[in-house]
Every structure is written in C-alpha cells, then in structure tokens.
Coordinates of C-alpha atoms in Angstrom, one line a residue:
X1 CA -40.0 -87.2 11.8
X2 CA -37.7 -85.9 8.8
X3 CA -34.7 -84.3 10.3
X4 CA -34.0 -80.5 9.8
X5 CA -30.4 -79.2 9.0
X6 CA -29.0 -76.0 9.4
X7 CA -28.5 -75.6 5.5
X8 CA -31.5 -76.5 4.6
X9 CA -32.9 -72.9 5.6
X10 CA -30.3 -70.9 4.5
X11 CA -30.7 -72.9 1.0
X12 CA -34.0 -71.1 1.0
X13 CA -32.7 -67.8 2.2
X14 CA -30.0 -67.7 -0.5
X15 CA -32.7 -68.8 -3.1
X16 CA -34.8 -65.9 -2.0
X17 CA -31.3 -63.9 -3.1
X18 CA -31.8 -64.6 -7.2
X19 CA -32.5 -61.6 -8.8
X20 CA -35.7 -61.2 -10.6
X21 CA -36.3 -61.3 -13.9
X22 CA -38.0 -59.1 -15.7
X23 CA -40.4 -59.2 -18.8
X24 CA -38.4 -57.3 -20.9
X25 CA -34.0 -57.9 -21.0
X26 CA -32.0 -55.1 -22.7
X27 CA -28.9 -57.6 -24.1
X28 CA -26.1 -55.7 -25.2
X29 CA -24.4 -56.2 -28.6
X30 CA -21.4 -58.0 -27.1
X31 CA -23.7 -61.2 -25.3
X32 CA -25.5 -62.1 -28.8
X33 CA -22.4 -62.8 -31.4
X34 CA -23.5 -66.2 -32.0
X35 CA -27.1 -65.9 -30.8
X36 CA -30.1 -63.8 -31.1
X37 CA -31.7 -61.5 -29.0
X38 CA -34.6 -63.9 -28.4
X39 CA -32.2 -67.4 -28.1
X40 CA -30.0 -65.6 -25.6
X41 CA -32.9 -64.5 -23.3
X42 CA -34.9 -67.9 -23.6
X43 CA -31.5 -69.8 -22.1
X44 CA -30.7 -66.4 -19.5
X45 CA -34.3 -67.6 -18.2
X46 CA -33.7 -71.0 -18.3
X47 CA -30.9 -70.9 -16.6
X48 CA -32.6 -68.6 -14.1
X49 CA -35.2 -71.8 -13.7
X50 CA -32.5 -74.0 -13.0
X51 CA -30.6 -71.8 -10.1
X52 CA -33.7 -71.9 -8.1
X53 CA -34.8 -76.0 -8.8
X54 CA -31.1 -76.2 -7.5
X55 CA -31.5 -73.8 -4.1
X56 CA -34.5 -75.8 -3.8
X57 CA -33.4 -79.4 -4.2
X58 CA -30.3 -78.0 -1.9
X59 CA -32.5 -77.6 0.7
X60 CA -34.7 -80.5 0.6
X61 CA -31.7 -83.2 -0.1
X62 CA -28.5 -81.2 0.8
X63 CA -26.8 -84.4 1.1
X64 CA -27.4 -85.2 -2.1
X65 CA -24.6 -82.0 -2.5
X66 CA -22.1 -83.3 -0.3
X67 CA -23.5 -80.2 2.3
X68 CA -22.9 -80.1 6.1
X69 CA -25.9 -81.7 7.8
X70 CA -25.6 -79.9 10.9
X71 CA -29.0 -80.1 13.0
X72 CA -30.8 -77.4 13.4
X73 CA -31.5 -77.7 17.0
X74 CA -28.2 -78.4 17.9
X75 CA -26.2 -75.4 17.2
X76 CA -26.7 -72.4 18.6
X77 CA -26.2 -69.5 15.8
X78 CA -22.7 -68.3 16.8
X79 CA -21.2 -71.4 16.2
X80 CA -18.7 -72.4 13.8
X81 CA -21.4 -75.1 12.6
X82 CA -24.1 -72.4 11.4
X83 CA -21.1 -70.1 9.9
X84 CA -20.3 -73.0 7.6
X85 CA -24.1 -73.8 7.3
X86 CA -25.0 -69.9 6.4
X87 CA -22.1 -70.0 2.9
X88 CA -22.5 -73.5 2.2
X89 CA -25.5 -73.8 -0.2
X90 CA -23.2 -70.9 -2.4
X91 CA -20.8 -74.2 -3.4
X92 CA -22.7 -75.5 -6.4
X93 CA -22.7 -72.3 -7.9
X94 CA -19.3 -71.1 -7.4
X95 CA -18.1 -74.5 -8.6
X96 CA -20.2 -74.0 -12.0
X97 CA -18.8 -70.9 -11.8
X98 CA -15.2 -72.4 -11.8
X99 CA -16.0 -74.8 -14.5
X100 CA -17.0 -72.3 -17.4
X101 CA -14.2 -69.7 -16.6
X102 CA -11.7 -72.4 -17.1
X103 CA -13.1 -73.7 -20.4
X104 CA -13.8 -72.3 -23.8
X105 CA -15.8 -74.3 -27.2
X106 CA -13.4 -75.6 -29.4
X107 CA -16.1 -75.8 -32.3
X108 CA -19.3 -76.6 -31.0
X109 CA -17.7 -78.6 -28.0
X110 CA -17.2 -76.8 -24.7
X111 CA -13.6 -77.9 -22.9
X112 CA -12.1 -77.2 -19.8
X113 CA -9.4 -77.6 -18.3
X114 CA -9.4 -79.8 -15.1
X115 CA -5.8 -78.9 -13.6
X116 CA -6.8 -75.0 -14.5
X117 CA -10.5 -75.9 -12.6
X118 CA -9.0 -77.5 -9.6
X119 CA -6.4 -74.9 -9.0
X120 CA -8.9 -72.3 -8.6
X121 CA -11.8 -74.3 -7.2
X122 CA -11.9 -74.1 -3.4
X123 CA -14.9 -75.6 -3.5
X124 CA -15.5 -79.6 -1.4
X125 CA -16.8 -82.6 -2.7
X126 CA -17.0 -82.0 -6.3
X127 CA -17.5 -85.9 -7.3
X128 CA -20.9 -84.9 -5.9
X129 CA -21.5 -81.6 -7.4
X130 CA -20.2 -82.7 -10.7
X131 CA -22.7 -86.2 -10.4
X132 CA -25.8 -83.5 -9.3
X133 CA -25.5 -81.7 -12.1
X134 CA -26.3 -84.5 -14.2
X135 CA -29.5 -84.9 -12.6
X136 CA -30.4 -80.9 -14.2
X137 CA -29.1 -81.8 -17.8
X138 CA -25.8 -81.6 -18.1
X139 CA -23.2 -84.3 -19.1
X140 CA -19.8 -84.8 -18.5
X141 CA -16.9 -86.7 -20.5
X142 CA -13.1 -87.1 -20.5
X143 CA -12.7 -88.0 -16.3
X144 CA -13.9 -91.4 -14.6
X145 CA -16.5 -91.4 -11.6
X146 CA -16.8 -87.5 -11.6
X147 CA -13.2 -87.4 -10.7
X148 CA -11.5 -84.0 -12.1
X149 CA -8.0 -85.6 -11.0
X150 CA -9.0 -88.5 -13.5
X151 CA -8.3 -86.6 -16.6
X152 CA -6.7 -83.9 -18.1
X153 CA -10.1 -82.0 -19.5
X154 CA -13.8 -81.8 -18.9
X155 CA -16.3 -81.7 -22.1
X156 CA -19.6 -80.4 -20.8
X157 CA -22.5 -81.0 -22.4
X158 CA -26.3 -79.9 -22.1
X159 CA -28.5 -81.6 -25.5
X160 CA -31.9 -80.0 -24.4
X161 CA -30.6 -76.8 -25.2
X162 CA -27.1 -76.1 -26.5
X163 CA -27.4 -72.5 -26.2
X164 CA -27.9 -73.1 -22.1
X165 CA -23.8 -73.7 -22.1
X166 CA -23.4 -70.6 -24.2
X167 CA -25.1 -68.4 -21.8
X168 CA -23.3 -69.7 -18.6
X169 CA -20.1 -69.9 -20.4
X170 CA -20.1 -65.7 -21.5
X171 CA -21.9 -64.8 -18.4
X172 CA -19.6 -66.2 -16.0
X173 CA -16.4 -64.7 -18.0
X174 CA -17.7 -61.3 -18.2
X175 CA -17.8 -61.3 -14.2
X176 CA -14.8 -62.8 -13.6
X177 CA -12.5 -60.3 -15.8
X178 CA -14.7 -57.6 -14.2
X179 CA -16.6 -57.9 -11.1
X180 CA -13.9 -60.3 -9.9
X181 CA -11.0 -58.7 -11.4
X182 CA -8.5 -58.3 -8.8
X183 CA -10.1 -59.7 -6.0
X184 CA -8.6 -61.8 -3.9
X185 CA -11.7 -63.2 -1.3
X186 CA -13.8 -63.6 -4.0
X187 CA -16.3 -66.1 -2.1
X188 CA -16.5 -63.4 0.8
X189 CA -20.2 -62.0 1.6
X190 CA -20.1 -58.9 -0.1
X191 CA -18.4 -60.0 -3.3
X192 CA -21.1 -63.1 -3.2
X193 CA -23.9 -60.8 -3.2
X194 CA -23.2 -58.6 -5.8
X195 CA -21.6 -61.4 -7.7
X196 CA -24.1 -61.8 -11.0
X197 CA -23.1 -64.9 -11.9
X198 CA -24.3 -66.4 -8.1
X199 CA -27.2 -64.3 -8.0
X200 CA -28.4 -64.8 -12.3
X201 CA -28.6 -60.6 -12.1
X202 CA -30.3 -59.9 -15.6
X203 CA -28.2 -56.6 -15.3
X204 CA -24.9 -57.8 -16.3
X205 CA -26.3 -58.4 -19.5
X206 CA -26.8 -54.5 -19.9
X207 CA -23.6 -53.6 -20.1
X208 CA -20.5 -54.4 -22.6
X209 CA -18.6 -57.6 -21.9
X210 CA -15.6 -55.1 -20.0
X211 CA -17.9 -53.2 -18.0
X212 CA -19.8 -54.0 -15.5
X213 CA -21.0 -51.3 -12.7
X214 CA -23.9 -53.6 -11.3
X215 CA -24.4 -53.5 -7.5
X216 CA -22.2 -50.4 -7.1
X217 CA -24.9 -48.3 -5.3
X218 CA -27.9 -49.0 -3.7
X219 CA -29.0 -51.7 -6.1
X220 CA -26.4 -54.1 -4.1
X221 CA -29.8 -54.4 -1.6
X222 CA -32.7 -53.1 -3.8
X223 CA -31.7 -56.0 -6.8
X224 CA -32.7 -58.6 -4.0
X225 CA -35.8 -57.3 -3.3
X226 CA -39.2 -59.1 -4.7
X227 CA -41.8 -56.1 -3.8
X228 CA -41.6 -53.1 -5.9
X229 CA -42.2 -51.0 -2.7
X230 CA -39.1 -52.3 -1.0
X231 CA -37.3 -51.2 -4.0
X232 CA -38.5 -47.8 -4.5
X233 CA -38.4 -46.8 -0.8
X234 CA -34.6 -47.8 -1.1
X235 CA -34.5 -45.2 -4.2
X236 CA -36.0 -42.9 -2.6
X237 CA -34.3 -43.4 0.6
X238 CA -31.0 -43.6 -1.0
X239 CA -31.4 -40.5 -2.6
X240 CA -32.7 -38.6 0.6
X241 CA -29.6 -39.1 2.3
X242 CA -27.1 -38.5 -0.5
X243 CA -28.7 -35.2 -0.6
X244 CA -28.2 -34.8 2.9
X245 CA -24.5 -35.2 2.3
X246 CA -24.3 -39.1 3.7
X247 CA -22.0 -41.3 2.2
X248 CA -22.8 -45.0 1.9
X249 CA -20.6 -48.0 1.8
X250 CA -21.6 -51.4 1.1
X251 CA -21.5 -54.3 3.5
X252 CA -23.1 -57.2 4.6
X253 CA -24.4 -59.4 7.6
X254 CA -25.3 -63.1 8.2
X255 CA -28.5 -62.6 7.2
X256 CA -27.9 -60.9 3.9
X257 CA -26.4 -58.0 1.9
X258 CA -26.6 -54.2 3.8
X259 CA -26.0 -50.6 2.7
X260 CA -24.5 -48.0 5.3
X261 CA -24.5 -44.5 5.3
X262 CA -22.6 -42.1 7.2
X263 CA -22.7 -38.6 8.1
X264 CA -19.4 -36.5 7.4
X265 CA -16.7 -38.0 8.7
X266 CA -18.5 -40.4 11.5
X267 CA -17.0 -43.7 12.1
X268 CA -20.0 -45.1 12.9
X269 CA -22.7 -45.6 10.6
X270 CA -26.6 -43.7 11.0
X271 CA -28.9 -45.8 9.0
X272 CA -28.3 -48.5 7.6
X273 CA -30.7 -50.6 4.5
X274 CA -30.1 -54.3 4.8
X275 CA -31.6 -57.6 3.9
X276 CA -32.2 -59.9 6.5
X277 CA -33.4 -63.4 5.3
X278 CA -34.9 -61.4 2.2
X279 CA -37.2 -58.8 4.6
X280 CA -36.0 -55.3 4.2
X281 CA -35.3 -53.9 7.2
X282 CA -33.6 -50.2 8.3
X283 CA -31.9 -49.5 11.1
X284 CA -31.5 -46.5 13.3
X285 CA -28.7 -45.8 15.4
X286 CA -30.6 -43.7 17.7
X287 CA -28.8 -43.6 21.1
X288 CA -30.6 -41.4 23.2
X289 CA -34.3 -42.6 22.7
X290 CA -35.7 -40.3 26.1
X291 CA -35.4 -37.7 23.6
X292 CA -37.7 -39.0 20.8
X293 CA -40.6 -40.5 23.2
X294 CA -42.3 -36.9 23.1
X295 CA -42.7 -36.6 18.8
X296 CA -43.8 -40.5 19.0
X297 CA -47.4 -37.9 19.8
X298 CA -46.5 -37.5 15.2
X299 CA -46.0 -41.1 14.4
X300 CA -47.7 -43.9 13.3
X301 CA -48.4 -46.7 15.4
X302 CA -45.9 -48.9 13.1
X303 CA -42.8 -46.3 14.2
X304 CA -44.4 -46.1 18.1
X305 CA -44.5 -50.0 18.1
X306 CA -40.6 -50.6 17.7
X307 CA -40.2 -48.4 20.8
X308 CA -42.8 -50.5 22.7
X309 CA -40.9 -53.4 21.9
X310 CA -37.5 -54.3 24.3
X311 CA -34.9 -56.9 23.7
X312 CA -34.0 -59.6 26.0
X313 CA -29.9 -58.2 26.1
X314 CA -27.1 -60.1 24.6
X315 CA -24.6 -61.6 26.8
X316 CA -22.7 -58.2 27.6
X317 CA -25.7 -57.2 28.9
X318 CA -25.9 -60.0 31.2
X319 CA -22.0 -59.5 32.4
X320 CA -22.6 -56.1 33.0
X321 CA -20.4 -54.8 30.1
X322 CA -22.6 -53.6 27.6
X323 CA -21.2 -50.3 25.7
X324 CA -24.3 -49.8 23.0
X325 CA -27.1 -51.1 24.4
X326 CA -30.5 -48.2 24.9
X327 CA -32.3 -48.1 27.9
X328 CA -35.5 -45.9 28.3
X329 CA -39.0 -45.9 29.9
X330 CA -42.2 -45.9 27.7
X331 CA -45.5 -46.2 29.3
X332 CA -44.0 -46.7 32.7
X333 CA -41.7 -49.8 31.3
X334 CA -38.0 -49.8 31.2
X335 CA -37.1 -50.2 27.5
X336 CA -33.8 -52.3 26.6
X337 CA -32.4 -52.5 22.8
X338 CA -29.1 -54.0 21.9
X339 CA -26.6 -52.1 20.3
X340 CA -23.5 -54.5 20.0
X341 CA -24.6 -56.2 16.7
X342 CA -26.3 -53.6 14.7
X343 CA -28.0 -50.3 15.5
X344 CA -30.5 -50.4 18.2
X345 CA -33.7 -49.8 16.0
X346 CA -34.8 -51.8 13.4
X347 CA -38.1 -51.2 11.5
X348 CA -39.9 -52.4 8.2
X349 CA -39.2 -49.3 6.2
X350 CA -42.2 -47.4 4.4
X351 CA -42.1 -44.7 2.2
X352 CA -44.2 -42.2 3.5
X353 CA -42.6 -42.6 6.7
X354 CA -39.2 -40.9 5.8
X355 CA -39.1 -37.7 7.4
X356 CA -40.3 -39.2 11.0
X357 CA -37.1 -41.3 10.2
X358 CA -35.4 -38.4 9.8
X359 CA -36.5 -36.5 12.5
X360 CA -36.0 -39.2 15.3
X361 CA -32.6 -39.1 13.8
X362 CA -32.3 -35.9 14.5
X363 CA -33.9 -36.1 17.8
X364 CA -31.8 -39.3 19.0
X365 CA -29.2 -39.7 17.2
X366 CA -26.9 -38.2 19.9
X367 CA -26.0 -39.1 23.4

C-alpha cells in the first residue's frame, strides 16, 4: 500500500492555487523588448505548463524535492508537522524565484550569482531542487553536484526554448522590485498568495514593469477561482458591501487566501470571502441565530441547510470555555457552531442568494 504524506495533499491544493490563463493576454510594452507579443505568451504558457507538472510531480514523489514526508495519519492538523507540510510544496518555486532575481544575461547567457542566491534563499535542500529541475529542462553549469557553495556563479540554461528563461527572468524581477518591495516576510501566507511569480498570475503582465496593483482588492480570492460563477459572485459581492460602507482587508487561513470586511469601525470582521482548499466559501458572523430561524420561512433550502447542520465543538467547548461558539434549537434540536476559528456560518456562496445574506446579517449579526 503506497504511503500517503501530509504534503502530498497540500501539493494539490497549492496547484489548485495557479491562476488561469486565459485565451487572450494583454502584454504591456515593457515585457516584449526582446520578444514579440506571440513568443512572450507561448513561453508565459509554457511556463504555466510547467508550474503545474511540478505541483503535480510534488505530490506524487515529494521526496524526490527534498519535502517533509510526514504521514498523513499521523499528525493531527494542529501540529507543527502539518504547519510545515501546509508551506512546504511553495519551496521549489520560491527557490526559482531566488535564482532569476539574482541573475541577469550577459549576451545570450543567463548568470547568477550563487553567494547573491544563497544569501537570500531560505529555502532547504537545494542540491535537490537544483538536480529536479533538470528533470523539466533546465541545465546548470559553473558548481559541482548541484552545490551553489561549489562555485562562484550559476549559468542556467533551457535549449527547448530559450525564450522560457527570458520570461521567468522579467517576470520574477518585476515582482520583486514591486510586489515584494519592502517586505520583509516575504514567504508569509498572504504575500505568497498574491505573489504572481508563485501563483504564474497572467495579470502582472498587464501592467508596466514598476507597477503592479494585482491582488489589491478582491481579486486576491477571485484570481484563484476556476468557475466563472465563483468569480462574479465575489464581484458582485464585493461591490454590495463596499456600497454598504464595509471595508475589507486581506488575509489568509491554512486552507487558502480570504477577504474580510468590516462594518465602520468593528474590530471584528462580518463576512468574510475565502478559499478553502480551492472551494469558495463565505462566512457569516451571525451570533444570535434564535433570531434568524423565523425568515429561514424566505430561504432556500441551501441557506436552511447550514442551520440544520451542528458542529461537534472544538476543545474549548469541551473544557467549558468557549467565548464564540452559537447555540440554538431548530426543529426541536439543539444547534452548536464554533466560533473560535472563523465565523460561525459557512456556506457555498450563490449569487442570487445575496440579500438573504444580507438580511440574516441584519437579523443575527448581534447578540
């Protein structure tokens, strides 16, 4: 029986996190000084190709990448094991990262600079990485055994298509001297998921090579979405509450990248937008449900089924210390949903469903 590691799922997740691609790429001027418009976009979705064979192969060999192979039925999800698990198929791509921000073509050569790579690589086990990447196409000269101590610079190579380098090389520049310009965490979630280098997001292409305003607003969630729908109702949703006078601030959770909005001046959120494991999800921090059970009479049976449903209580629960947790009674059944880690109600968000949203908002949304 082939064994199952921790990673190996969360390879998947975080390859369910690639931007998509669309038909059509708007390049701006500054991407396609030594390329056309039709060479640049062939290696963009080439390169795009080659993110997900990696995320793939991550997850089917992660030992192959030097990865933690932490079992998956050995670690319970608060552990420090699944923490590292959760980040850890990001390494290969922050690493390439690394490697073309520290380099430059000196003719039609591309060197970098292995002191300049390993001062500002955090990233394990790079003999590996560096011996992986191989297997995709590229080639390596000027260090011995994949060692970056070995030598004093790293000439990168990839023959099937020389423009592939060129691509990487611009694309991961133009994110570090923007999205990444004075950040000091730059591996932490929320910099990782709107990062457009880690995620291949088509729309830092849009933009000149000193601007770069991609994942700023909503689209931090909606670019990771795969359904059309999804997207929209975050549009829509999005633009509902900014009317409304909400503000929203970006954050993010294990299980992906999340959107927050606030009313006024409230310290704690209302709703909230957020990826989890590449499902869109919203969440309602309704905290008096008695008072919404009435006007479930108005909603369909996907909104009256989250209130039928009751959660087994986290451990402050259990201890008797629970501050957030909901308890009600729905057709004679005491109701129980946990508070502590997120807002208490958590639906698969659909468009035309928006003002019953709203309304058990208003309804619930105060003790």
């Amino acid at each position: 029986m082939r064994e199952k590691y921790l990673v190996s799922e969360w390879a998947l997740i975080r390859r369910n996190e690639l931007v998509d691609i669309p038909d059509q790429l708007v390049i701006h001027p500054d991407f396609l000084q030594t390329l056309s418009h039709e060479e640049f976009e062939s290696a963009f979705r080439e390169i795009g190709d080659m993110f997900y064979r990696m995320y793939s192969d991550i997850a089917d060999s992660p030992q192959r990448f030097g990865l933690p192979l932490y079992k998956t039925d050995e670690y319970d999800y608060f552990s420090n094991q699944a923490r590292e698990a959760r980040t850890a198929p990001w390494n290969l791509f922050y690493f390439m990262f690394y490697l073309f921000v520290c380099g430059d073509f000196k003719g039609n050569v591309f060197i970098a600079d292995t002191a300049q790579i390993r001062k500002i690589n955090k990233v394990k086990k790079t003999n590996l990485l560096l011996e992986a990447l191989c297997d995709y196409g590229f080639i390596f000269d000027g260090i011995k055994k994949y060692s970056l101590s070995s030598g004093e610079y790293l000439k990168i190579d990839y023959p099937d298509n020389q423009n592939v380098i060129k691509v990487i090389s611009v694309v991961a520049k133009k994110v570090k001297n923007t999205q990444l310009k004075d950040v000091k965490k730059i591996d932490s979630g929320i910099i990782t998921f709107s990062n457009a280098f880690i995620g291949w997001n088509y729309k830092v292409l849009t933009e000149d090579l000193h601007t770069c305003n991609l994942a700023e607003g909503c689209d931090y969630v909606a670019d990771k979405m795969h359904d059309v729908t999804d997207r929209e109702f975050i549009s829509v949703f999005d633009k509902t509450l900014t009317e409304r006078g909400y503000t929203m601030k970006k954050g993010d959770s294990n299980e992906g990248p999340m959107i927050r909005y606030y009313c006024k001046k409230q310290a704690t959120y209302g709703y909230a937008l957020n990826s989890d494991k590449g499902e869109l999800y919203l969440e309602l921090r309704i905290r008096n449900a008695k008072n919404c059970l009435e006007y479930l009479h108005e909603c369909p049976e996907r909104i009256v089924k989250i209130f039928r449903h009751s959660d087994g209580g986290c451990q402050n629960r259990v201890n008797g210390t629970c501050r957030y947790g909901v308890k009600y009674e729905l057709e004679n059944e005491e109701k129980w949903h946990c508070g502590c880690c997120g807002a208490p109600f958590k639906i698969r968000p659909v468009k035309e469903d928006i003002p019953h949203y709203l309304k058990l908002m208003e309804l619930g949304g105060k003790k």
